[in-house]
Amino acid sequence: MSQLPAGPFARLAELLGDTKPGKDPINLSVGDPSGSVPAFVAETLARTSDTFGQYPPITGSHDWRQSAAAWLNRRFELTGAIDPEKHVLPLNGTREGLFLALFPLLPLEKNGARPIVAMPNPFYQAYAAAALGVHAEPLYVPSTAASGFLPDYAGLPDAVLKRLAAVYICSPSNPEGAVASEDYWRQLFALAERHDFIVLADECYADIYFDKPPVSALPARLKQSGGLSRLLTFHSLSKRSGLPGLRSGMVAGDPELIGRFRAFRHVAGPQLPGPIMAVSAAAWRDEDHVAANRALYAEKMAAATRILGNRVARPAGGFFLWLQTGNGEETTLGLWREQGVKVLPGAYMGREIEPGKTQSNPGFSFIRIALVKDLSTIMTALERVRDFLERQ
Ligand SMILES: Cc1ncc(COP(=O)(O)O)c(C=O)c1O
């Protein structure tokens, strides 16, 4: 873990230090959906609070499993392929599952050597913590404009593919909002079969999109092979329902991998508390609050493209702007000092490709802006960003 840098927000706090914001501060650095909490949350918590008196089952309640599986079948048009008893497990938020999944699933060796776990670069930092936690070698594969902001795993050298035991892939991606096409998924699964590795698909932004729902790994895999082998997908109520404080997500996919993960979780995994499970079942079942959230994000994204013009490439999904501005750390510091707008330097989500060369970090020249406040606050912040960038 000594190879793991401090988290992006700790680094941001250090960068800004004692610098005073130039205007009343607006924080668009954290992807905290911070929307209104649907009424069914409080009602369900009150109704089920007696279940705090029991240890909850690691596999979730019957109702949770039914609701979670029904959402997957409905949302991804899987015609009932997801069996609530075989294909799903509850998580305390996807971060927990994305981290823990490697512990029961990664081999100690691959073809006689230390296994490699590949991930996009830039990426959600828990992937690297997981790879380091199981003593695998993390491999940071650039997601740049040239590769459609997705990692080109098929382009890895044979020597790497021989040792590759798992890949993380995020779609819609954080930070870029790129979406993997069906073709991308097919090629990735074909590669996984050829080189015997597993695919951990982080799809926690799957319900936040602008034109059409993103293709998911689940139907792509099912169509290609008739099953879900080698695939685990991760879904979250933090983004879909705007409930990051609930700490509730799920993992779904290959029943054999789910079985091994379930066995591990029975020994060392965290359960989802009973009332949280009941709220989660209600949240996976309801689409109205999700559609309302999505419509709000669409308004915010439309405002962003209006205000920032062709500085932004509208993402296919997620709620981030990934803006190329020159040195992202300098932009972040300047924006805070002059305009009171807090964003995240793109470099804090990435890694240097050439050691010692900060500019080789694919996030170096970017900032990430999370469109998570109310529309008028976001518009004020983006007008300040525009004014700042115009004066550069
Ligand atoms: C790409 C990505 N994956 C996973 C997570 C974790 O989400 P949660 O643990 O709240 O489900 C986040 C949260 O910001 C994220 O951006």
Tab-separated table of C-alpha atoms and ligand atoms in Angstrom:
chain	number	residue	atom	x	y	z
A	1	MET	CA	0.000	0.000	0.000
A	2	SER	CA	3.022	2.268	0.262
A	3	GLN	CA	2.733	2.610	-3.529
A	4	LEU	CA	-0.741	4.099	-3.163
A	5	PRO	CA	-0.706	7.911	-3.275
A	6	ALA	CA	-2.934	9.902	-0.939
A	7	GLY	CA	-6.533	10.052	-2.157
A	8	PRO	CA	-7.499	12.719	-4.709
A	9	PHE	CA	-9.326	14.882	-2.162
A	10	ALA	CA	-6.489	14.778	0.358
A	11	ARG	CA	-4.175	15.896	-2.454
A	12	LEU	CA	-6.617	18.630	-3.413
A	13	ALA	CA	-6.736	19.881	0.188
A	14	GLU	CA	-2.950	19.984	0.186
A	15	LEU	CA	-2.814	21.826	-3.146
A	16	LEU	CA	-5.237	24.512	-1.958
A	17	GLY	CA	-3.664	24.701	1.502
A	18	ASP	CA	-4.521	28.046	3.146
A	19	THR	CA	-5.388	29.723	-0.156
A	20	LYS	CA	-8.521	31.789	0.345
A	21	PRO	CA	-11.333	31.499	-2.209
A	22	GLY	CA	-11.706	34.657	-4.302
A	23	LYS	CA	-15.532	34.524	-4.160
A	24	ASP	CA	-18.137	32.685	-2.115
A	25	PRO	CA	-16.983	29.080	-2.509
A	26	ILE	CA	-18.715	26.503	-4.697
A	27	ASN	CA	-17.435	22.950	-4.435
A	28	LEU	CA	-17.687	20.951	-7.668
A	29	SER	CA	-14.755	18.669	-6.870
A	30	VAL	CA	-16.569	15.723	-5.277
A	31	GLY	CA	-19.008	13.525	-7.177
A	32	ASP	CA	-21.550	13.756	-4.385
A	33	PRO	CA	-24.999	13.719	-6.048
A	34	SER	CA	-26.424	15.726	-3.087
A	35	GLY	CA	-29.958	15.757	-4.476
A	36	SER	CA	-33.214	15.435	-2.613
A	37	VAL	CA	-33.810	12.139	-0.839
A	38	PRO	CA	-36.941	10.337	-2.131
A	39	ALA	CA	-39.780	10.140	0.405
A	40	PHE	CA	-39.794	6.337	0.410
A	41	VAL	CA	-36.377	6.352	2.123
A	42	ALA	CA	-37.560	7.770	5.455
A	43	GLU	CA	-40.827	5.810	5.344
A	44	THR	CA	-39.048	2.503	4.727
A	45	LEU	CA	-36.390	3.165	7.390
A	46	ALA	CA	-39.063	3.916	9.986
A	47	ARG	CA	-41.052	0.824	9.054
A	48	THR	CA	-38.075	-1.555	9.223
A	49	SER	CA	-35.971	-0.137	12.054
A	50	ASP	CA	-36.697	-3.219	14.200
A	51	THR	CA	-34.387	-5.195	11.868
A	52	PHE	CA	-31.432	-3.351	13.433
A	53	GLY	CA	-31.949	-5.939	16.155
A	54	GLN	CA	-30.734	-8.766	13.924
A	55	TYR	CA	-27.616	-9.598	11.950
A	56	PRO	CA	-28.634	-9.160	8.317
A	57	PRO	CA	-27.935	-11.972	5.829
A	58	ILE	CA	-24.832	-11.433	3.667
A	59	THR	CA	-26.864	-12.445	0.614
A	60	GLY	CA	-29.503	-9.784	1.253
A	61	SER	CA	-33.164	-10.270	2.040
A	62	HIS	CA	-35.421	-12.235	-0.295
A	63	ASP	CA	-37.111	-8.964	-1.213
A	64	TRP	CA	-33.772	-7.263	-1.974
A	65	ARG	CA	-32.651	-10.132	-4.215
A	66	GLN	CA	-35.937	-10.100	-6.110
A	67	SER	CA	-35.850	-6.341	-6.562
A	68	ALA	CA	-32.168	-6.166	-7.559
A	69	ALA	CA	-32.462	-9.025	-10.067
A	70	ALA	CA	-35.676	-7.581	-11.500
A	71	TRP	CA	-33.939	-4.234	-12.063
A	72	LEU	CA	-31.043	-5.896	-13.892
A	73	ASN	CA	-33.409	-7.956	-16.052
A	74	ARG	CA	-35.541	-4.917	-16.836
A	75	ARG	CA	-32.841	-2.283	-17.248
A	76	PHE	CA	-30.546	-4.391	-19.399
A	77	GLU	CA	-33.265	-6.360	-21.225
A	78	LEU	CA	-31.903	-9.682	-20.042
A	79	THR	CA	-35.199	-11.559	-20.465
A	80	GLY	CA	-35.010	-13.063	-17.011
A	81	ALA	CA	-31.440	-14.365	-17.328
A	82	ILE	CA	-30.529	-12.949	-13.902
A	83	ASP	CA	-31.541	-15.395	-11.191
A	84	PRO	CA	-31.914	-13.642	-7.811
A	85	GLU	CA	-30.437	-16.658	-6.022
A	86	LYS	CA	-27.372	-17.085	-8.253
A	87	HIS	CA	-26.297	-13.884	-9.905
A	88	VAL	CA	-26.414	-11.019	-7.385
A	89	LEU	CA	-24.950	-9.934	-4.045
A	90	PRO	CA	-25.543	-6.734	-2.057
A	91	LEU	CA	-22.598	-4.409	-1.375
A	92	ASN	CA	-22.057	-1.542	1.070
A	93	GLY	CA	-21.620	0.700	-1.965
A	94	THR	CA	-19.675	-0.405	-5.003
A	95	ARG	CA	-16.352	0.860	-3.636
A	96	GLU	CA	-16.361	-1.893	-1.045
A	97	GLY	CA	-17.073	-4.575	-3.661
A	98	LEU	CA	-14.622	-3.213	-6.211
A	99	PHE	CA	-11.942	-3.413	-3.537
A	100	LEU	CA	-12.829	-6.760	-1.951
A	101	ALA	CA	-13.626	-8.770	-5.099
A	102	LEU	CA	-9.986	-9.420	-5.919
A	103	PHE	CA	-9.306	-11.069	-2.550
A	104	PRO	CA	-11.211	-14.298	-3.228
A	105	LEU	CA	-10.865	-14.181	-7.018
A	106	LEU	CA	-7.285	-13.353	-7.931
A	107	PRO	CA	-4.803	-16.234	-8.276
A	108	LEU	CA	-1.477	-15.928	-6.462
A	109	GLU	CA	0.304	-16.578	-9.744
A	110	LYS	CA	-0.513	-16.421	-13.418
A	111	ASN	CA	1.613	-18.559	-15.733
A	112	GLY	CA	4.218	-18.830	-12.988
A	113	ALA	CA	4.558	-15.079	-12.447
A	114	ARG	CA	3.079	-12.288	-10.312
A	115	PRO	CA	-0.387	-11.555	-11.685
A	116	ILE	CA	-1.194	-8.212	-13.283
A	117	VAL	CA	-4.414	-6.286	-12.617
A	118	ALA	CA	-5.033	-3.703	-15.343
A	119	MET	CA	-7.136	-0.585	-14.985
A	120	PRO	CA	-7.850	2.537	-17.011
A	121	ASN	CA	-5.687	5.592	-16.424
A	122	PRO	CA	-7.198	7.879	-15.074
A	123	PHE	CA	-9.446	5.793	-12.833
A	124	TYR	CA	-11.399	5.416	-9.601
A	125	GLN	CA	-8.632	4.950	-7.063
A	126	ALA	CA	-10.087	1.920	-5.265
A	127	TYR	CA	-9.013	-0.287	-8.215
A	128	ALA	CA	-5.343	0.353	-7.488
A	129	ALA	CA	-5.830	-0.225	-3.763
A	130	ALA	CA	-7.388	-3.598	-4.559
A	131	ALA	CA	-4.562	-4.645	-6.877
A	132	LEU	CA	-1.951	-3.657	-4.297
A	133	GLY	CA	-3.966	-5.311	-1.533
A	134	VAL	CA	-3.664	-8.714	-3.204
A	135	HIS	CA	0.017	-8.171	-4.107
A	136	ALA	CA	-0.737	-8.089	-7.807
A	137	GLU	CA	1.046	-5.670	-10.109
A	138	PRO	CA	-1.272	-2.764	-11.000
A	139	LEU	CA	-1.032	-1.766	-14.633
A	140	TYR	CA	-2.343	1.670	-15.578
A	141	VAL	CA	-3.541	1.626	-19.178
A	142	PRO	CA	-4.050	5.101	-20.692
A	143	SER	CA	-7.562	6.239	-21.575
A	144	THR	CA	-6.886	9.162	-23.858
A	145	ALA	CA	-8.754	10.958	-26.624
A	146	ALA	CA	-6.876	8.707	-29.059
A	147	SER	CA	-8.392	5.565	-27.511
A	148	GLY	CA	-11.891	7.042	-27.147
A	149	PHE	CA	-11.187	7.654	-23.434
A	150	LEU	CA	-11.282	3.897	-22.800
A	151	PRO	CA	-8.260	1.665	-22.185
A	152	ASP	CA	-6.951	-0.348	-25.122
A	153	TYR	CA	-6.471	-3.689	-23.373
A	154	ALA	CA	-6.278	-5.563	-26.685
A	155	GLY	CA	-3.168	-3.557	-27.517
A	156	LEU	CA	-1.219	-4.843	-24.495
A	157	PRO	CA	1.922	-6.843	-25.289
A	158	ASP	CA	1.733	-10.650	-25.080
A	159	ALA	CA	4.105	-10.746	-22.107
A	160	VAL	CA	1.618	-8.621	-20.160
A	161	LEU	CA	-1.456	-10.525	-21.363
A	162	LYS	CA	0.172	-13.754	-20.147
A	163	ARG	CA	0.238	-12.376	-16.595
A	164	LEU	CA	-3.055	-10.502	-16.788
A	165	ALA	CA	-5.480	-11.929	-14.212
A	166	ALA	CA	-8.133	-9.191	-13.975
A	167	VAL	CA	-9.097	-5.915	-15.614
A	168	TYR	CA	-11.221	-3.093	-14.291
A	169	ILE	CA	-13.298	-1.140	-16.757
A	170	CYS	CA	-15.590	1.769	-15.979
A	171	SER	CA	-18.506	2.621	-18.293
A	172	PRO	CA	-19.811	5.303	-18.309
A	173	SER	CA	-16.345	6.203	-17.162
A	174	ASN	CA	-15.330	8.430	-14.315
A	175	PRO	CA	-13.883	10.959	-15.071
A	176	GLU	CA	-14.424	11.145	-18.860
A	177	GLY	CA	-18.019	9.964	-19.243
A	178	ALA	CA	-17.020	7.607	-22.077
A	179	VAL	CA	-19.241	4.615	-22.794
A	180	ALA	CA	-17.991	1.243	-24.004
A	181	SER	CA	-19.769	0.077	-27.171
A	182	GLU	CA	-21.054	-3.446	-27.644
A	183	ASP	CA	-18.075	-4.039	-29.903
A	184	TYR	CA	-15.692	-2.884	-27.192
A	185	TRP	CA	-17.267	-5.308	-24.706
A	186	ARG	CA	-17.176	-8.194	-27.188
A	187	GLN	CA	-13.521	-7.649	-27.946
A	188	LEU	CA	-12.717	-7.414	-24.256
A	189	PHE	CA	-14.512	-10.684	-23.463
A	190	ALA	CA	-12.846	-12.426	-26.419
A	191	LEU	CA	-9.493	-11.232	-25.057
A	192	ALA	CA	-10.448	-12.418	-21.562
A	193	GLU	CA	-11.202	-15.870	-22.924
A	194	ARG	CA	-8.030	-16.029	-24.961
A	195	HIS	CA	-5.848	-14.940	-22.064
A	196	ASP	CA	-7.825	-16.282	-19.109
A	197	PHE	CA	-8.613	-13.200	-17.047
A	198	ILE	CA	-11.717	-11.781	-15.373
A	199	VAL	CA	-13.509	-8.517	-16.158
A	200	LEU	CA	-14.687	-6.246	-13.338
A	201	ALA	CA	-17.076	-3.782	-14.958
A	202	ASP	CA	-17.807	-0.707	-12.840
A	203	GLU	CA	-21.143	0.516	-14.173
A	204	CYS	CA	-22.172	2.689	-11.272
A	205	TYR	CA	-23.101	5.533	-13.660
A	206	ALA	CA	-25.221	3.278	-15.918
A	207	ASP	CA	-28.437	5.184	-15.189
A	208	ILE	CA	-27.012	8.652	-15.798
A	209	TYR	CA	-26.896	9.225	-19.530
A	210	PHE	CA	-27.977	11.873	-22.009
A	211	ASP	CA	-29.168	10.343	-25.285
A	212	LYS	CA	-29.562	6.618	-24.986
A	213	PRO	CA	-28.920	4.134	-22.181
A	214	PRO	CA	-25.317	2.894	-22.269
A	215	VAL	CA	-24.745	-0.645	-23.505
A	216	SER	CA	-23.983	-2.768	-20.469
A	217	ALA	CA	-21.477	-5.563	-20.116
A	218	LEU	CA	-24.234	-7.984	-19.031
A	219	PRO	CA	-26.325	-8.118	-22.236
A	220	ALA	CA	-23.169	-7.872	-24.333
A	221	ARG	CA	-21.701	-10.933	-22.612
A	222	LEU	CA	-24.960	-12.837	-22.660
A	223	LYS	CA	-25.471	-12.209	-26.371
A	224	GLN	CA	-21.928	-13.188	-27.160
A	225	SER	CA	-21.628	-16.384	-25.128
A	226	GLY	CA	-25.076	-17.324	-23.817
A	227	GLY	CA	-23.730	-16.884	-20.265
A	228	LEU	CA	-21.894	-14.443	-18.019
A	229	SER	CA	-18.630	-16.253	-17.453
A	230	ARG	CA	-15.599	-14.190	-16.377
A	231	LEU	CA	-17.752	-11.113	-15.794
A	232	LEU	CA	-18.740	-9.209	-12.673
A	233	THR	CA	-20.588	-5.890	-12.986
A	234	PHE	CA	-20.969	-3.338	-10.195
A	235	HIS	CA	-24.025	-1.107	-9.744
A	236	SER	CA	-24.721	1.596	-7.218
A	237	LEU	CA	-27.622	3.442	-5.666
A	238	SER	CA	-25.211	6.304	-4.932
A	239	LYS	CA	-25.486	7.572	-8.503
A	240	ARG	CA	-28.685	5.978	-9.843
A	241	SER	CA	-30.787	7.136	-6.886
A	242	GLY	CA	-28.600	10.008	-5.676
A	243	LEU	CA	-28.163	8.214	-2.340
A	244	PRO	CA	-24.396	8.039	-1.675
A	245	GLY	CA	-24.987	8.164	2.074
A	246	LEU	CA	-27.058	4.984	1.942
A	247	ARG	CA	-23.912	2.964	1.086
A	248	SER	CA	-25.701	0.483	-1.092
A	249	GLY	CA	-24.756	-1.201	-4.329
A	250	MET	CA	-24.591	-4.636	-5.843
A	251	VAL	CA	-22.402	-6.973	-7.802
A	252	ALA	CA	-23.932	-9.107	-10.543
A	253	GLY	CA	-22.611	-11.596	-13.061
A	254	ASP	CA	-20.924	-14.962	-13.462
A	255	PRO	CA	-22.547	-17.335	-10.920
A	256	GLU	CA	-19.256	-19.117	-10.345
A	257	LEU	CA	-17.436	-15.868	-9.457
A	258	ILE	CA	-20.435	-14.684	-7.433
A	259	GLY	CA	-20.359	-17.999	-5.559
A	260	ARG	CA	-16.690	-17.543	-4.618
A	261	PHE	CA	-17.284	-13.923	-3.652
A	262	ARG	CA	-20.333	-14.959	-1.584
A	263	ALA	CA	-18.314	-17.608	0.267
A	264	PHE	CA	-15.617	-15.031	1.061
A	265	ARG	CA	-18.196	-12.483	2.165
A	266	HIS	CA	-19.788	-15.036	4.508
A	267	VAL	CA	-16.459	-15.014	6.363
A	268	ALA	CA	-15.093	-11.494	5.932
A	269	GLY	CA	-17.582	-9.297	4.078
A	270	PRO	CA	-19.774	-6.519	5.457
A	271	GLN	CA	-23.546	-7.015	5.464
A	272	LEU	CA	-26.061	-4.431	4.387
A	273	PRO	CA	-28.076	-3.427	7.494
A	274	GLY	CA	-31.725	-4.558	7.399
A	275	PRO	CA	-33.369	-1.132	7.033
A	276	ILE	CA	-30.812	-0.113	4.395
A	277	MET	CA	-31.577	-3.333	2.553
A	278	ALA	CA	-35.301	-2.524	2.635
A	279	VAL	CA	-34.682	0.999	1.300
A	280	SER	CA	-32.401	-0.451	-1.371
A	281	ALA	CA	-35.064	-2.926	-2.496
A	282	ALA	CA	-37.496	-0.019	-2.837
A	283	ALA	CA	-34.915	2.064	-4.727
A	284	TRP	CA	-34.053	-0.683	-7.257
A	285	ARG	CA	-37.791	-1.108	-7.844
A	286	ASP	CA	-38.647	2.529	-8.478
A	287	GLU	CA	-37.761	4.285	-11.737
A	288	ASP	CA	-39.585	7.592	-11.199
A	289	HIS	CA	-36.964	9.147	-8.928
A	290	VAL	CA	-34.224	7.934	-11.284
A	291	ALA	CA	-35.852	9.478	-14.352
A	292	ALA	CA	-36.315	12.733	-12.424
A	293	ASN	CA	-32.605	12.729	-11.431
A	294	ARG	CA	-31.579	12.001	-14.995
A	295	ALA	CA	-33.658	14.885	-16.312
A	296	LEU	CA	-31.939	17.236	-13.847
A	297	TYR	CA	-28.496	16.061	-14.958
A	298	ALA	CA	-29.526	16.599	-18.580
A	299	GLU	CA	-30.468	20.212	-17.751
A	300	LYS	CA	-27.135	20.743	-16.002
A	301	MET	CA	-25.187	19.227	-18.885
A	302	ALA	CA	-27.108	21.384	-21.382
A	303	ALA	CA	-26.266	24.465	-19.303
A	304	ALA	CA	-22.602	23.417	-19.264
A	305	THR	CA	-22.425	23.121	-23.034
A	306	ARG	CA	-24.211	26.462	-23.384
A	307	ILE	CA	-21.875	28.262	-20.998
A	308	LEU	CA	-18.579	26.636	-21.883
A	309	GLY	CA	-19.288	26.174	-25.596
A	310	ASN	CA	-16.823	24.044	-27.482
A	311	ARG	CA	-14.481	23.833	-24.515
A	312	VAL	CA	-16.556	20.819	-23.418
A	313	ALA	CA	-17.155	17.615	-25.281
A	314	ARG	CA	-20.490	16.476	-23.906
A	315	PRO	CA	-19.970	13.074	-22.249
A	316	ALA	CA	-22.223	10.109	-23.100
A	317	GLY	CA	-22.911	9.413	-19.435
A	318	GLY	CA	-22.056	10.261	-15.826
A	319	PHE	CA	-22.132	13.746	-14.351
A	320	PHE	CA	-18.602	15.032	-14.857
A	321	LEU	CA	-17.049	17.500	-17.228
A	322	TRP	CA	-13.536	16.468	-18.236
A	323	LEU	CA	-12.043	19.698	-19.373
A	324	GLN	CA	-8.661	20.181	-20.976
A	325	THR	CA	-7.206	23.419	-19.664
A	326	GLY	CA	-3.410	23.128	-19.713
A	327	ASN	CA	-1.810	22.292	-16.371
A	328	GLY	CA	-4.802	20.993	-14.353
A	329	GLU	CA	-3.239	21.705	-10.954
A	330	GLU	CA	-2.513	25.307	-11.922
A	331	THR	CA	-6.052	25.741	-13.264
A	332	THR	CA	-7.512	24.277	-10.065
A	333	LEU	CA	-5.486	26.571	-7.838
A	334	GLY	CA	-6.260	29.630	-9.994
A	335	LEU	CA	-9.969	28.858	-10.129
A	336	TRP	CA	-10.101	28.615	-6.360
A	337	ARG	CA	-8.008	31.698	-5.739
A	338	GLU	CA	-9.787	33.934	-8.238
A	339	GLN	CA	-13.281	32.498	-8.501
A	340	GLY	CA	-13.874	30.357	-5.403
A	341	VAL	CA	-14.732	27.327	-7.547
A	342	LYS	CA	-13.294	24.046	-6.320
A	343	VAL	CA	-12.615	21.394	-8.978
A	344	LEU	CA	-10.302	18.381	-9.114
A	345	PRO	CA	-7.019	18.283	-11.047
A	346	GLY	CA	-7.308	15.394	-13.522
A	347	ALA	CA	-3.839	14.180	-12.576
A	348	TYR	CA	-5.097	13.145	-9.124
A	349	MET	CA	-7.167	10.421	-10.752
A	350	GLY	CA	-4.300	9.178	-12.913
A	351	ARG	CA	-0.734	7.937	-12.800
A	352	GLU	CA	2.416	8.988	-14.589
A	353	ILE	CA	3.144	6.680	-17.475
A	354	GLU	CA	6.820	7.631	-17.477
A	355	PRO	CA	8.070	7.684	-13.878
A	356	GLY	CA	9.091	11.159	-12.743
A	357	LYS	CA	7.350	12.902	-15.649
A	358	THR	CA	4.181	14.473	-14.311
A	359	GLN	CA	3.148	15.511	-17.795
A	360	SER	CA	2.949	11.871	-18.834
A	361	ASN	CA	-0.046	11.435	-16.510
A	362	PRO	CA	-3.036	11.225	-18.935
A	363	GLY	CA	-4.998	13.486	-16.559
A	364	PHE	CA	-2.257	16.134	-16.360
A	365	SER	CA	-3.836	18.757	-18.593
A	366	PHE	CA	-7.424	18.192	-17.393
A	367	ILE	CA	-9.700	19.270	-14.598
A	368	ARG	CA	-12.780	17.345	-13.496
A	369	ILE	CA	-15.945	19.291	-12.687
A	370	ALA	CA	-18.796	17.431	-10.974
A	371	LEU	CA	-22.233	18.760	-11.975
A	372	VAL	CA	-23.785	17.850	-8.659
A	373	LYS	CA	-25.196	21.016	-7.147
A	374	ASP	CA	-28.500	22.643	-8.085
A	375	LEU	CA	-28.761	24.143	-11.558
A	376	SER	CA	-28.389	27.782	-10.592
A	377	THR	CA	-25.285	27.123	-8.436
A	378	ILE	CA	-23.765	25.121	-11.280
A	379	MET	CA	-24.496	27.888	-13.760
A	380	THR	CA	-22.849	30.462	-11.502
A	381	ALA	CA	-19.817	28.211	-11.070
A	382	LEU	CA	-19.490	27.488	-14.781
A	383	GLU	CA	-19.769	31.164	-15.705
A	384	ARG	CA	-16.895	31.796	-13.312
A	385	VAL	CA	-14.931	28.927	-14.887
A	386	ARG	CA	-15.565	30.407	-18.338
A	387	ASP	CA	-14.458	33.886	-17.221
A	388	PHE	CA	-11.336	32.440	-15.665
A	389	LEU	CA	-10.410	30.386	-18.733
A	390	GLU	CA	-11.061	33.290	-21.095
A	391	ARG	CA	-8.526	35.375	-19.253
A	392	GLN	CA	-5.836	32.694	-19.461
B	1	LIG	C1	-16.217	5.145	-10.916
B	1	LIG	C2	-16.730	4.953	-9.543
B	1	LIG	N1	-16.835	3.708	-9.061
B	1	LIG	C3	-17.285	3.476	-7.822
B	1	LIG	C4	-17.662	4.510	-6.998
B	1	LIG	C5	-18.124	4.190	-5.608
B	1	LIG	O1	-19.440	4.462	-5.436
B	1	LIG	P1	-20.265	3.872	-4.219
B	1	LIG	O2	-19.315	3.134	-3.324
B	1	LIG	O3	-20.871	5.043	-3.554
B	1	LIG	O4	-21.263	2.943	-4.842
B	1	LIG	C6	-17.575	5.833	-7.441
B	1	LIG	C7	-17.948	6.953	-6.569
B	1	LIG	O5	-17.690	8.090	-6.795
B	1	LIG	C8	-17.102	6.056	-8.765
B	1	LIG	O6	-16.996	7.282	-9.265
